[in-house]
Each structure stands twice: as structure tokens, then as C-alpha cells.
PDB file of C-alpha atoms in Angstrom:
ATOM      1  CA  MET A 114      32.814   2.160   4.940  1.00  0.00           C
ATOM      2  CA  GLN A 115      30.601  -0.582   3.458  1.00  0.00           C
ATOM      3  CA  ALA A 116      31.456  -2.805   6.419  1.00  0.00           C
ATOM      4  CA  ASP A 117      30.134  -0.142   8.793  1.00  0.00           C
ATOM      5  CA  LYS A 118      26.894   0.103   6.809  1.00  0.00           C
ATOM      6  CA  ASP A 119      26.491  -3.667   6.814  1.00  0.00           C
ATOM      7  CA  GLN A 120      27.085  -3.772  10.554  1.00  0.00           C
ATOM      8  CA  SER A 121      24.530  -1.018  11.161  1.00  0.00           C
ATOM      9  CA  ALA A 122      21.946  -2.853   9.065  1.00  0.00           C
ATOM     10  CA  ALA A 123      22.609  -6.070  10.949  1.00  0.00           C
ATOM     11  CA  ASP A 124      22.282  -4.285  14.300  1.00  0.00           C
ATOM     12  CA  ALA A 125      19.004  -2.729  13.204  1.00  0.00           C
ATOM     13  CA  LYS A 126      17.603  -6.111  12.208  1.00  0.00           C
ATOM     14  CA  ARG A 127      18.566  -7.591  15.579  1.00  0.00           C
ATOM     15  CA  GLU A 128      16.824  -4.740  17.384  1.00  0.00           C
ATOM     16  CA  GLU A 129      13.700  -5.208  15.250  1.00  0.00           C
ATOM     17  CA  ALA A 130      13.690  -8.899  16.103  1.00  0.00           C
ATOM     18  CA  LYS A 131      13.968  -8.073  19.816  1.00  0.00           C
ATOM     19  CA  VAL A 132      11.014  -5.695  19.572  1.00  0.00           C
ATOM     20  CA  ARG A 133       8.904  -8.297  17.763  1.00  0.00           C
ATOM     21  CA  ARG A 134       9.708 -10.894  20.439  1.00  0.00           C
ATOM     22  CA  LEU A 135       8.820  -8.436  23.184  1.00  0.00           C
ATOM     23  CA  SER A 136       5.580  -7.626  21.404  1.00  0.00           C
ATOM     24  CA  ASP A 137       4.643 -11.299  21.113  1.00  0.00           C
ATOM     25  CA  GLU A 138       5.449 -11.914  24.779  1.00  0.00           C
ATOM     26  CA  ILE A 139       3.336  -8.954  25.932  1.00  0.00           C
ATOM     27  CA  VAL A 140       0.361 -10.017  23.827  1.00  0.00           C
ATOM     28  CA  ALA A 141       0.646 -13.587  25.143  1.00  0.00           C
ATOM     29  CA  LEU A 142       0.574 -12.331  28.736  1.00  0.00           C
ATOM     30  CA  TRP A 143      -2.555 -10.259  28.101  1.00  0.00           C
ATOM     31  CA  ALA A 144      -4.231 -13.072  26.206  1.00  0.00           C
ATOM     32  CA  THR A 145      -3.663 -15.541  29.076  1.00  0.00           C
ATOM     33  CA  GLY A 146      -5.047 -13.181  31.691  1.00  0.00           C
ATOM     34  CA  LYS A 147      -1.692 -12.179  33.214  1.00  0.00           C
ATOM     35  CA  ARG A 148      -2.585  -8.509  33.057  1.00  0.00           C
ATOM     36  CA  GLU A 149      -0.185  -7.156  35.666  1.00  0.00           C
ATOM     37  CA  ASP A 150       2.757  -8.993  34.135  1.00  0.00           C
ATOM     38  CA  ALA A 151       1.762  -7.749  30.694  1.00  0.00           C
ATOM     39  CA  GLU A 152       1.474  -4.137  31.847  1.00  0.00           C
ATOM     40  CA  GLU A 153       4.838  -4.292  33.615  1.00  0.00           C
ATOM     41  CA  LYS A 154       6.595  -5.793  30.605  1.00  0.00           C
ATOM     42  CA  PHE A 155       4.863  -3.349  28.243  1.00  0.00           C
ATOM     43  CA  GLU A 156       5.921  -0.329  30.301  1.00  0.00           C
ATOM     44  CA  ALA A 157       9.531  -1.531  30.382  1.00  0.00           C
ATOM     45  CA  ALA A 158       9.535  -2.208  26.641  1.00  0.00           C
ATOM     46  CA  LEU A 159       8.268   1.286  25.853  1.00  0.00           C
ATOM     47  CA  LYS A 160      11.002   2.815  28.014  1.00  0.00           C
ATOM     48  CA  GLN A 161      13.594   0.768  26.156  1.00  0.00           C
ATOM     49  CA  TYR A 162      12.125   1.444  22.689  1.00  0.00           C
ATOM     50  CA  PRO A 163      10.136   4.713  23.010  1.00  0.00           C
ATOM     51  CA  ASP A 164       9.966   5.276  19.236  1.00  0.00           C
ATOM     52  CA  SER A 165       8.732   1.805  18.295  1.00  0.00           C
ATOM     53  CA  GLU A 166       5.483   2.102  16.332  1.00  0.00           C
ATOM     54  CA  LEU A 167       4.959  -1.645  16.769  1.00  0.00           C
ATOM     55  CA  LEU A 168       4.984  -1.339  20.548  1.00  0.00           C
ATOM     56  CA  LYS A 169       2.784   1.760  20.466  1.00  0.00           C
ATOM     57  CA  SER A 170       0.239  -0.166  18.404  1.00  0.00           C
ATOM     58  CA  LEU A 171      -0.080  -2.675  21.242  1.00  0.00           C
ATOM     59  CA  HIS A 172      -2.237  -0.155  23.082  1.00  0.00           C
ATOM     60  CA  LEU A 173      -4.987  -1.041  20.626  1.00  0.00           C
ATOM     61  CA  MET A 174      -4.393  -4.745  21.166  1.00  0.00           C
ATOM     62  CA  ALA A 175      -4.648  -4.146  24.908  1.00  0.00           C
ATOM     63  CA  PHE A 176      -7.918  -2.286  24.409  1.00  0.00           C
ATOM     64  CA  ARG A 177      -9.377  -5.228  22.515  1.00  0.00           C
ATOM     65  CA  ILE A 178      -8.194  -7.906  24.935  1.00  0.00           C
ATOM     66  CA  LEU A 179      -9.233  -5.982  28.043  1.00  0.00           C
ATOM     67  CA  SER A 180     -12.611  -5.124  26.524  1.00  0.00           C
ATOM     68  CA  ARG A 181     -13.261  -8.810  25.909  1.00  0.00           C
ATOM     69  CA  ALA A 182     -12.244  -9.491  29.520  1.00  0.00           C
ATOM     70  CA  ASN A 183     -14.910  -7.014  30.678  1.00  0.00           C
ATOM     71  CA  LEU A 184     -12.362  -4.538  32.044  1.00  0.00           C
ATOM     72  CA  PRO A 185     -13.639  -1.315  30.438  1.00  0.00           C
ATOM     73  CA  ASN A 186     -11.676   1.153  32.583  1.00  0.00           C
ATOM     74  CA  GLU A 187      -8.333  -0.511  31.859  1.00  0.00           C
ATOM     75  CA  ALA A 188      -9.280  -0.946  28.210  1.00  0.00           C
ATOM     76  CA  ASP A 189     -10.213   2.722  27.818  1.00  0.00           C
ATOM     77  CA  GLN A 190      -6.863   3.834  29.239  1.00  0.00           C
ATOM     78  CA  HIS A 191      -5.049   2.016  26.463  1.00  0.00           C
ATOM     79  CA  LEU A 192      -7.477   3.270  23.835  1.00  0.00           C
ATOM     80  CA  GLU A 193      -6.883   6.856  24.932  1.00  0.00           C
ATOM     81  CA  ILE A 194      -3.102   6.449  24.630  1.00  0.00           C
ATOM     82  CA  PHE A 195      -3.421   4.816  21.202  1.00  0.00           C
ATOM     83  CA  VAL A 196      -5.667   7.626  19.954  1.00  0.00           C
ATOM     84  CA  ASN A 197      -3.448  10.363  21.379  1.00  0.00           C
ATOM     85  CA  ASN A 198      -0.401   8.882  19.661  1.00  0.00           C
ATOM     86  CA  ALA A 199      -2.174   8.696  16.294  1.00  0.00           C
ATOM     87  CA  ILE A 200      -3.722  12.154  16.572  1.00  0.00           C
ATOM     88  CA  GLY A 201      -0.384  13.576  17.671  1.00  0.00           C
ATOM     89  CA  LEU A 202       1.204  12.453  14.414  1.00  0.00           C
ATOM     90  CA  ALA A 203      -1.573  14.079  12.394  1.00  0.00           C
ATOM     91  CA  ALA A 204      -1.258  17.319  14.382  1.00  0.00           C
ATOM     92  CA  LYS A 205       2.429  17.539  13.496  1.00  0.00           C
ATOM     93  CA  ASP A 206       1.856  16.710   9.845  1.00  0.00           C
ATOM     94  CA  PRO A 207      -1.507  17.681   8.286  1.00  0.00           C
ATOM     95  CA  ALA A 208      -0.649  15.462   5.323  1.00  0.00           C
ATOM     96  CA  ALA A 209      -0.889  12.519   7.720  1.00  0.00           C
ATOM     97  CA  VAL A 210      -4.609  13.142   8.216  1.00  0.00           C
ATOM     98  CA  GLU A 211      -5.566  11.375   4.970  1.00  0.00           C
ATOM     99  CA  GLU A 212      -3.431   8.357   5.841  1.00  0.00           C
ATOM    100  CA  LEU A 213      -4.814   8.288   9.368  1.00  0.00           C
ATOM    101  CA  THR A 214      -8.439   8.349   8.252  1.00  0.00           C
ATOM    102  CA  PHE A 215      -7.781   5.604   5.685  1.00  0.00           C
ATOM    103  CA  LYS A 216      -6.219   3.392   8.354  1.00  0.00           C
ATOM    104  CA  LEU A 217      -8.945   4.292  10.813  1.00  0.00           C
ATOM    105  CA  GLY A 218     -11.690   3.158   8.443  1.00  0.00           C
ATOM    106  CA  ALA A 219      -9.978  -0.184   7.834  1.00  0.00           C
ATOM    107  CA  LEU A 220      -9.321  -0.602  11.543  1.00  0.00           C
ATOM    108  CA  ALA A 221     -12.927   0.157  12.476  1.00  0.00           C
ATOM    109  CA  GLN A 222     -14.211  -2.423  10.001  1.00  0.00           C
ATOM    110  CA  LEU A 223     -11.775  -5.018  11.367  1.00  0.00           C
ATOM    111  CA  LEU A 224     -12.855  -4.330  14.941  1.00  0.00           C
ATOM    112  CA  ALA A 225     -16.507  -4.554  13.939  1.00  0.00           C
ATOM    113  CA  GLN A 226     -15.934  -7.969  12.343  1.00  0.00           C
ATOM    114  CA  GLN A 227     -13.870  -9.397  15.192  1.00  0.00           C
ATOM    115  CA  ASP A 228     -15.184  -7.669  18.321  1.00  0.00           C
ATOM    116  CA  GLY A 229     -18.567  -6.322  17.237  1.00  0.00           C
ATOM    117  CA  PRO A 230     -19.764  -2.882  16.106  1.00  0.00           C
ATOM    118  CA  ASP A 231     -19.817  -1.445  19.629  1.00  0.00           C
ATOM    119  CA  ALA A 232     -16.025  -1.806  19.924  1.00  0.00           C
ATOM    120  CA  ALA A 233     -15.555  -0.106  16.559  1.00  0.00           C
ATOM    121  CA  VAL A 234     -17.917   2.736  17.512  1.00  0.00           C
ATOM    122  CA  ALA A 235     -15.975   3.223  20.753  1.00  0.00           C
ATOM    123  CA  LEU A 236     -12.766   3.562  18.744  1.00  0.00           C
ATOM    124  CA  LEU A 237     -14.273   6.124  16.363  1.00  0.00           C
ATOM    125  CA  ASP A 238     -15.843   8.107  19.202  1.00  0.00           C
ATOM    126  CA  ALA A 239     -12.494   8.236  20.992  1.00  0.00           C
ATOM    127  CA  PHE A 240     -10.852   9.617  17.856  1.00  0.00           C
ATOM    128  CA  ALA A 241     -13.651  12.139  17.350  1.00  0.00           C
ATOM    129  CA  ASN A 242     -13.428  13.390  20.934  1.00  0.00           C
ATOM    130  CA  ARG A 243      -9.667  13.777  20.693  1.00  0.00           C
ATOM    131  CA  ALA A 244      -9.889  15.476  17.296  1.00  0.00           C
ATOM    132  CA  THR A 245     -12.037  18.257  18.773  1.00  0.00           C
ATOM    133  CA  LYS A 246      -9.042  19.265  20.890  1.00  0.00           C
ATOM    134  CA  MET A 247      -6.595  19.179  18.016  1.00  0.00           C
ATOM    135  CA  ASP A 248      -5.475  22.321  16.200  1.00  0.00           C
ATOM    136  CA  GLY A 249      -5.103  22.603  12.448  1.00  0.00           C
ATOM    137  CA  ALA A 250      -6.694  19.807  10.460  1.00  0.00           C
ATOM    138  CA  ASN A 251      -9.299  18.849  13.077  1.00  0.00           C
ATOM    139  CA  ALA A 252     -12.298  19.817  10.906  1.00  0.00           C
ATOM    140  CA  GLU A 253     -11.202  17.532   8.068  1.00  0.00           C
ATOM    141  CA  LEU A 254     -10.366  14.751  10.492  1.00  0.00           C
ATOM    142  CA  LYS A 255     -13.666  15.049  12.366  1.00  0.00           C
ATOM    143  CA  SER A 256     -15.592  14.923   9.097  1.00  0.00           C
ATOM    144  CA  SER A 257     -13.725  11.792   7.993  1.00  0.00           C
ATOM    145  CA  ILE A 258     -14.286  10.103  11.362  1.00  0.00           C
ATOM    146  CA  LEU A 259     -17.995  10.890  11.181  1.00  0.00           C
ATOM    147  CA  THR A 260     -18.222   9.370   7.697  1.00  0.00           C
ATOM    148  CA  GLU A 261     -16.474   6.204   8.877  1.00  0.00           C
ATOM    149  CA  LYS A 262     -18.885   5.943  11.809  1.00  0.00           C
ATOM    150  CA  ILE A 263     -21.897   6.324   9.525  1.00  0.00           C
ATOM    151  CA  ILE A 264     -20.538   3.647   7.153  1.00  0.00           C
ATOM    152  CA  LEU A 265     -20.026   1.371  10.134  1.00  0.00           C
ATOM    153  CA  LEU A 266     -23.565   1.914  11.414  1.00  0.00           C
ATOM    154  CA  GLY A 267     -24.939   1.303   7.920  1.00  0.00           C
ATOM    155  CA  LYS A 268     -23.005  -1.929   7.430  1.00  0.00           C
ATOM    156  CA  SER A 269     -24.036  -3.080  10.916  1.00  0.00           C
ATOM    157  CA  GLY A 270     -27.706  -2.508  10.120  1.00  0.00           C
ATOM    158  CA  LYS A 271     -28.087   0.127  12.847  1.00  0.00           C
ATOM    159  CA  ALA A 272     -30.532   2.207  10.824  1.00  0.00           C
ATOM    160  CA  GLU A 273     -32.040   4.110  13.740  1.00  0.00           C
ATOM    161  CA  ASP A 274     -28.659   5.104  15.198  1.00  0.00           C
ATOM    162  CA  GLY A 275     -27.264   6.028  11.813  1.00  0.00           C
ATOM    163  CA  ARG A 276     -30.225   8.140  10.765  1.00  0.00           C
ATOM    164  CA  ALA A 277     -30.344   9.896  14.130  1.00  0.00           C
ATOM    165  CA  LEU A 278     -26.657  10.780  13.826  1.00  0.00           C
ATOM    166  CA  VAL A 279     -27.070  12.080  10.281  1.00  0.00           C
ATOM    167  CA  ALA A 280     -30.170  14.093  11.232  1.00  0.00           C
ATOM    168  CA  GLU A 281     -28.259  15.694  14.094  1.00  0.00           C
ATOM    169  CA  HIS A 282     -25.474  16.850  11.797  1.00  0.00           C
ATOM    170  CA  ILE A 283     -27.863  18.060   9.094  1.00  0.00           C
ATOM    171  CA  ALA A 284     -29.703  20.119  11.706  1.00  0.00           C
ATOM    172  CA  ALA A 285     -26.411  21.663  12.859  1.00  0.00           C
ATOM    173  CA  ALA A 286     -25.448  22.411   9.246  1.00  0.00           C
ATOM    174  CA  LYS A 287     -28.833  24.018   8.558  1.00  0.00           C
ATOM    175  CA  LEU A 288     -28.383  26.273  11.571  1.00  0.00           C
ATOM    176  CA  ALA A 289     -24.939  27.283  10.302  1.00  0.00           C
ATOM    177  CA  ILE A 290     -26.317  28.144   6.856  1.00  0.00           C
ATOM    178  CA  ASP A 291     -29.281  30.044   8.296  1.00  0.00           C
ATOM    179  CA  THR A 292     -26.848  32.033  10.436  1.00  0.00           C
ATOM    180  CA  ASP A 293     -24.582  32.885   7.502  1.00  0.00           C
ATOM    181  CA  PRO A 294     -25.829  31.813   4.038  1.00  0.00           C
ATOM    182  CA  THR A 295     -22.560  32.980   2.442  1.00  0.00           C
ATOM    183  CA  SER A 296     -20.296  30.945   4.708  1.00  0.00           C
ATOM    184  CA  LEU A 297     -18.166  28.439   2.776  1.00  0.00           C
ATOM    185  CA  LYS A 298     -17.640  26.512   6.009  1.00  0.00           C
ATOM    186  CA  ALA A 299     -21.416  26.154   6.389  1.00  0.00           C
ATOM    187  CA  PHE A 300     -21.680  25.000   2.765  1.00  0.00           C
ATOM    188  CA  TYR A 301     -19.095  22.270   3.340  1.00  0.00           C
ATOM    189  CA  GLN A 302     -20.822  21.300   6.564  1.00  0.00           C
ATOM    190  CA  MET A 303     -24.189  20.833   4.853  1.00  0.00           C
ATOM    191  CA  SER A 304     -22.842  19.134   1.714  1.00  0.00           C
ATOM    192  CA  SER A 305     -20.848  16.700   3.878  1.00  0.00           C
ATOM    193  CA  ALA A 306     -23.874  15.977   6.076  1.00  0.00           C
ATOM    194  CA  LEU A 307     -26.094  15.286   3.059  1.00  0.00           C
ATOM    195  CA  LYS A 308     -23.370  13.156   1.463  1.00  0.00           C
ATOM    196  CA  ASN A 309     -23.202  11.134   4.666  1.00  0.00           C
ATOM    197  CA  ARG A 310     -26.953  10.572   4.457  1.00  0.00           C
ATOM    198  CA  GLU A 311     -26.494   9.180   0.944  1.00  0.00           C
ATOM    199  CA  VAL A 312     -23.622   6.973   2.149  1.00  0.00           C
ATOM    200  CA  LEU A 313     -25.706   5.647   5.042  1.00  0.00           C
ATOM    201  CA  GLU A 314     -28.717   4.846   2.861  1.00  0.00           C
ATOM    202  CA  THR A 315     -26.415   3.059   0.417  1.00  0.00           C
ATOM    203  CA  PHE A 316     -25.248   0.609   3.070  1.00  0.00           C
ATOM    204  CA  LEU A 317     -28.559   0.131   4.887  1.00  0.00           C
ATOM    205  CA  LYS A 318     -30.655  -2.814   3.802  1.00  0.00           C
ATOM    206  CA  GLY A 319     -33.719  -1.258   2.177  1.00  0.00           C
ATOM    207  CA  GLY A 320     -32.169   2.210   2.416  1.00  0.00           C
ATOM    208  CA  ASP A 321     -33.491   4.988   0.213  1.00  0.00           C
ATOM    209  CA  ARG A 322     -30.359   6.123  -1.562  1.00  0.00           C
ATOM    210  CA  GLU A 323     -32.295   7.805  -4.370  1.00  0.00           C
ATOM    211  CA  ALA A 324     -34.087  10.183  -2.005  1.00  0.00           C
ATOM    212  CA  ALA A 325     -30.820  10.967  -0.225  1.00  0.00           C
ATOM    213  CA  TRP A 326     -29.062  11.648  -3.550  1.00  0.00           C
ATOM    214  CA  THR A 327     -31.895  13.912  -4.706  1.00  0.00           C
ATOM    215  CA  GLU A 328     -31.587  15.980  -1.537  1.00  0.00           C
ATOM    216  CA  LEU A 329     -27.816  16.317  -1.980  1.00  0.00           C
ATOM    217  CA  SER A 330     -28.124  17.075  -5.697  1.00  0.00           C
ATOM    218  CA  ASP A 331     -30.776  19.749  -5.165  1.00  0.00           C
ATOM    219  CA  PHE A 332     -28.676  21.438  -2.487  1.00  0.00           C
ATOM    220  CA  LEU A 333     -25.499  21.485  -4.583  1.00  0.00           C
ATOM    221  CA  ASP A 334     -27.376  22.627  -7.682  1.00  0.00           C
ATOM    222  CA  GLY A 335     -28.994  25.489  -5.779  1.00  0.00           C
ATOM    223  CA  GLN A 336     -25.705  26.559  -4.222  1.00  0.00           C
ATOM    224  CA  ALA A 337     -23.831  26.413  -7.540  1.00  0.00           C
ATOM    225  CA  ARG A 338     -26.468  28.536  -9.262  1.00  0.00           C
ATOM    226  CA  ALA A 339     -26.496  31.028  -6.397  1.00  0.00           C
ATOM    227  CA  HIS A 340     -22.697  31.259  -6.254  1.00  0.00           C
ATOM    228  CA  PRO A 341     -21.349  30.450  -9.756  1.00  0.00           C
ATOM    229  CA  ASP A 342     -18.271  32.564  -9.092  1.00  0.00           C
ATOM    230  CA  ASN A 343     -17.249  30.417  -6.124  1.00  0.00           C
ATOM    231  CA  LYS A 344     -14.869  27.773  -7.460  1.00  0.00           C
ATOM    232  CA  ALA A 345     -15.084  25.547  -4.370  1.00  0.00           C
ATOM    233  CA  ILE A 346     -18.876  25.333  -4.591  1.00  0.00           C
ATOM    234  CA  THR A 347     -19.061  24.792  -8.348  1.00  0.00           C
ATOM    235  CA  MET A 348     -16.346  22.141  -8.203  1.00  0.00           C
ATOM    236  CA  ARG A 349     -18.207  20.256  -5.462  1.00  0.00           C
ATOM    237  CA  PHE A 350     -21.349  20.370  -7.618  1.00  0.00           C
ATOM    238  CA  LEU A 351     -19.521  19.176 -10.742  1.00  0.00           C
ATOM    239  CA  ASN A 352     -17.547  16.452  -8.955  1.00  0.00           C
ATOM    240  CA  GLU A 353     -20.499  14.920  -7.133  1.00  0.00           C
ATOM    241  CA  HIS A 354     -22.659  14.901 -10.266  1.00  0.00           C
ATOM    242  CA  SER A 355     -19.982  13.457 -12.532  1.00  0.00           C
ATOM    243  CA  ILE A 356     -19.301  10.702  -9.974  1.00  0.00           C
ATOM    244  CA  ARG A 357     -23.026   9.971  -9.752  1.00  0.00           C
ATOM    245  CA  ALA A 358     -23.409   9.824 -13.533  1.00  0.00           C
ATOM    246  CA  GLY A 359     -20.465   7.449 -13.809  1.00  0.00           C
ATOM    247  CA  TYR A 360     -21.954   5.202 -11.139  1.00  0.00           C
ATOM    248  CA  LEU A 361     -25.316   4.999 -12.945  1.00  0.00           C
ATOM    249  CA  ILE A 362     -24.021   4.129 -16.412  1.00  0.00           C
ATOM    250  CA  GLN A 363     -24.272   0.352 -16.108  1.00  0.00           C
ATOM    251  CA  THR A 364     -27.507   0.157 -14.128  1.00  0.00           C
ATOM    252  CA  SER A 365     -29.481   3.070 -15.551  1.00  0.00           C
ATOM    253  CA  PRO A 366     -28.117   5.007 -18.546  1.00  0.00           C
ATOM    254  CA  ASP A 367     -31.264   7.150 -18.600  1.00  0.00           C
ATOM    255  CA  ALA A 368     -30.712   8.235 -14.995  1.00  0.00           C
ATOM    256  CA  ALA A 369     -27.046   8.947 -15.769  1.00  0.00           C
ATOM    257  CA  GLU A 370     -28.149  11.158 -18.648  1.00  0.00           C
ATOM    258  CA  VAL A 371     -30.507  13.082 -16.354  1.00  0.00           C
ATOM    259  CA  VAL A 372     -27.548  13.864 -14.097  1.00  0.00           C
ATOM    260  CA  LEU A 373     -25.498  15.041 -17.084  1.00  0.00           C
ATOM    261  CA  LYS A 374     -28.370  17.271 -18.211  1.00  0.00           C
ATOM    262  CA  ARG A 375     -28.369  18.969 -14.825  1.00  0.00           C
ATOM    263  CA  ILE A 376     -24.675  19.776 -15.307  1.00  0.00           C
ATOM    264  CA  ALA A 377     -25.273  20.974 -18.876  1.00  0.00           C
ATOM    265  CA  ASP A 378     -28.165  23.197 -17.811  1.00  0.00           C
ATOM    266  CA  PHE A 379     -25.995  24.857 -15.174  1.00  0.00           C
ATOM    267  CA  ARG A 380     -23.186  25.426 -17.662  1.00  0.00           C
ATOM    268  CA  VAL A 381     -25.378  27.183 -20.236  1.00  0.00           C
ATOM    269  CA  LYS A 382     -27.182  29.327 -17.661  1.00  0.00           C
ATOM    270  CA  GLU A 383     -25.799  30.509 -14.315  1.00  0.00           C
ATOM    271  CA  GLY A 384     -22.474  28.739 -14.861  1.00  0.00           C
ATOM    272  CA  ALA A 385     -21.898  30.017 -18.387  1.00  0.00           C
ATOM    273  CA  ASN A 386     -18.803  31.939 -17.303  1.00  0.00           C
ATOM    274  CA  VAL A 387     -17.432  29.224 -15.063  1.00  0.00           C
ATOM    275  CA  LYS A 388     -14.103  27.861 -16.262  1.00  0.00           C
ATOM    276  CA  VAL A 389     -14.403  24.094 -15.928  1.00  0.00           C
ATOM    277  CA  PRO A 390     -11.100  22.217 -15.487  1.00  0.00           C
ATOM    278  CA  GLU A 391     -10.061  20.147 -18.473  1.00  0.00           C
ATOM    279  CA  PHE A 392     -10.098  16.900 -16.518  1.00  0.00           C
ATOM    280  CA  ILE A 393     -13.794  17.439 -15.687  1.00  0.00           C
ATOM    281  CA  ASP A 394     -14.605  18.011 -19.368  1.00  0.00           C
ATOM    282  CA  ARG A 395     -12.667  14.881 -20.329  1.00  0.00           C
ATOM    283  CA  GLU A 396     -14.491  12.870 -17.689  1.00  0.00           C
ATOM    284  CA  LEU A 397     -17.909  14.104 -18.824  1.00  0.00           C
ATOM    285  CA  THR A 398     -17.065  13.308 -22.443  1.00  0.00           C
ATOM    286  CA  GLN A 399     -16.028   9.801 -21.423  1.00  0.00           C
ATOM    287  CA  ILE A 400     -19.242   9.310 -19.452  1.00  0.00           C
ATOM    288  CA  LYS A 401     -21.327  10.328 -22.477  1.00  0.00           C
ATOM    289  CA  LYS A 402     -19.420   7.849 -24.621  1.00  0.00           C
ATOM    290  CA  ARG A 403     -19.954   5.078 -22.078  1.00  0.00           C
ATOM    291  CA  ILE A 404     -23.688   5.839 -21.968  1.00  0.00           C
ATOM    292  CA  ALA A 405     -23.846   5.571 -25.753  1.00  0.00           C
ATOM    293  CA  ASP A 406     -21.870   2.313 -25.676  1.00  0.00           C
ATOM    294  CA  SER A 407     -24.124   0.925 -22.953  1.00  0.00           C
ATOM    295  CA  ARG A 408     -27.221   1.650 -25.001  1.00  0.00           C
ATOM    296  CA  GLY A 409     -25.593   0.098 -28.035  1.00  0.00           C
ATOM    297  CA  ARG A 410     -25.315  -3.189 -26.147  1.00  0.00           C
ATOM    298  CA  GLU A 411     -28.977  -3.193 -25.097  1.00  0.00           C
TER     299      GLU A 411
END
């Protein structure tokens, strides 16, 4: 029995080694300009090992190499396959969306560093376009992709492109709210758009994060006061403000305290009957203590 298990493990390792060698050979062919040979070997390898995630990931490698070789049509074909494979996994398992977006953000930053921001934007746009056709978790995925794109534009110093993109999504969110002020979907759309503006301004050199935060804070505060019985809205308000207060402790305790006062004012007025989760109360108590400690060191 144990011998059979040992043999199976040994066989699996040999197969993994074969796949790695095939992968290295395919990449070498692409890298040396032998595109037809690479494509032929890649196609055969995928037929032999159709479930190999390593081989499937080579579609992205092909996209990068072919893009550098100024072969956009061939490059885009591989990018489309890579995106479809990744999106397909998320469509089957909504829990995979979070993992996918995490990997996508890291991948976009890597592409931006190695191949330039345009290559990374192309990757994110391909994912966004495919996500619109995906059932289930597409809204969450699209929102995450948009945030990654805005971070990328901010880090790349593309202020005009980033601000135009954010303005477009804020305008769409405003239209959704004007159409149905009670729509939770519209609320999430606007709060996400305003959060993305804050994210963008954070990464832009000379960006006005304070103005962006004020706009987000005012929106969430107004929505929480108008809908104190809506747990999703009040939790978004409380979470964003507690995160902001925690961020400000070291640099500006006074500003952190202003944020806490906004929470306290809500809780004694419109939100008096709102049941705040214990972990939020613990976090707010800790923030107050840290503010006091910070002032004690001044």
C-alpha cells in the first residue's frame, strides 16, 4: 500500500519535471524569435497536459514577449486566452474572485515595472471586458479591476487619465442614485467611485487626497444619517471612518479626533438605535487610546 503511494508520488514528480522542461523550452523559443516553433510546441504541450496551470500561465508570457516584438494581434490572442481561463475559474467559484483580484493587482504592477504601464493597462482592460460577460460575481470583480487600474494610473503619474476615469464612474454613479435614491447598488457604486478618487489622489504626486476624502466622508455621512436602519450603509460609514482615523493617528491626532467626532455625532443622533458590532467598538476604543498616547509623546 505504502509502496503504491510512493510510486504515485514519484510519478507525479516526474510529470511535473517534464512540464517544467516543456515550459522552459517554449519560453526559450518565443524569446529567440522562433514563434512558429514555440506555438507548435505550446499547442502540443497543452494537449498532453490540459490541466497544467503552469502551461496555461504561459499565455501571459506569450503576450509579453509578442508585445515586445511588436506583434499586437498575436499577443492579444494569448492575452484573451489567459484572461478567459482566469475568469472561468472565478465564474465557477465566487470565492476565487478575491484571490484573482489580489493576483491581478500584483501582476499588473509587475507588468508596469517590466513592460511599462500600457501593457499593464491592456491586461486590466482585457479582464474588465471579459468580466462584463461573466455571470455571478462580475460586479465585485469589475469594481476590483477598476480600483487596480486607478492605482496603476496613479503610480504611473497618469493624472489626466486617472482623473478622467474616476470622473466617468462618479458621473455614472450619480445618475444611478438620481434614478433611484434608495438603491443599495447605487450607493455601493457611488461609495466605490469616491473611494477610488481618494485612492488615485493618494498615489498621484501632488494629489489632493484631503479633498477626495472629504467628498467620500460627506457622502457616507449623509447616507448613514438618511438610512440609519440600513446595516450595509452604516457599516460602510463606520468602517471607512475608523480606517481613516487609524491612518491619521501618527501624522495628525487632531484630524483623527475630528473623524471620531463625526462617528460619535452620528451615534448619538440619527444612529442612536444602530447596533454597532463589538469589533468596531473595540477598534474605536483602541484608536482613542492611541491618539492619547500619541499626544503624550509630543
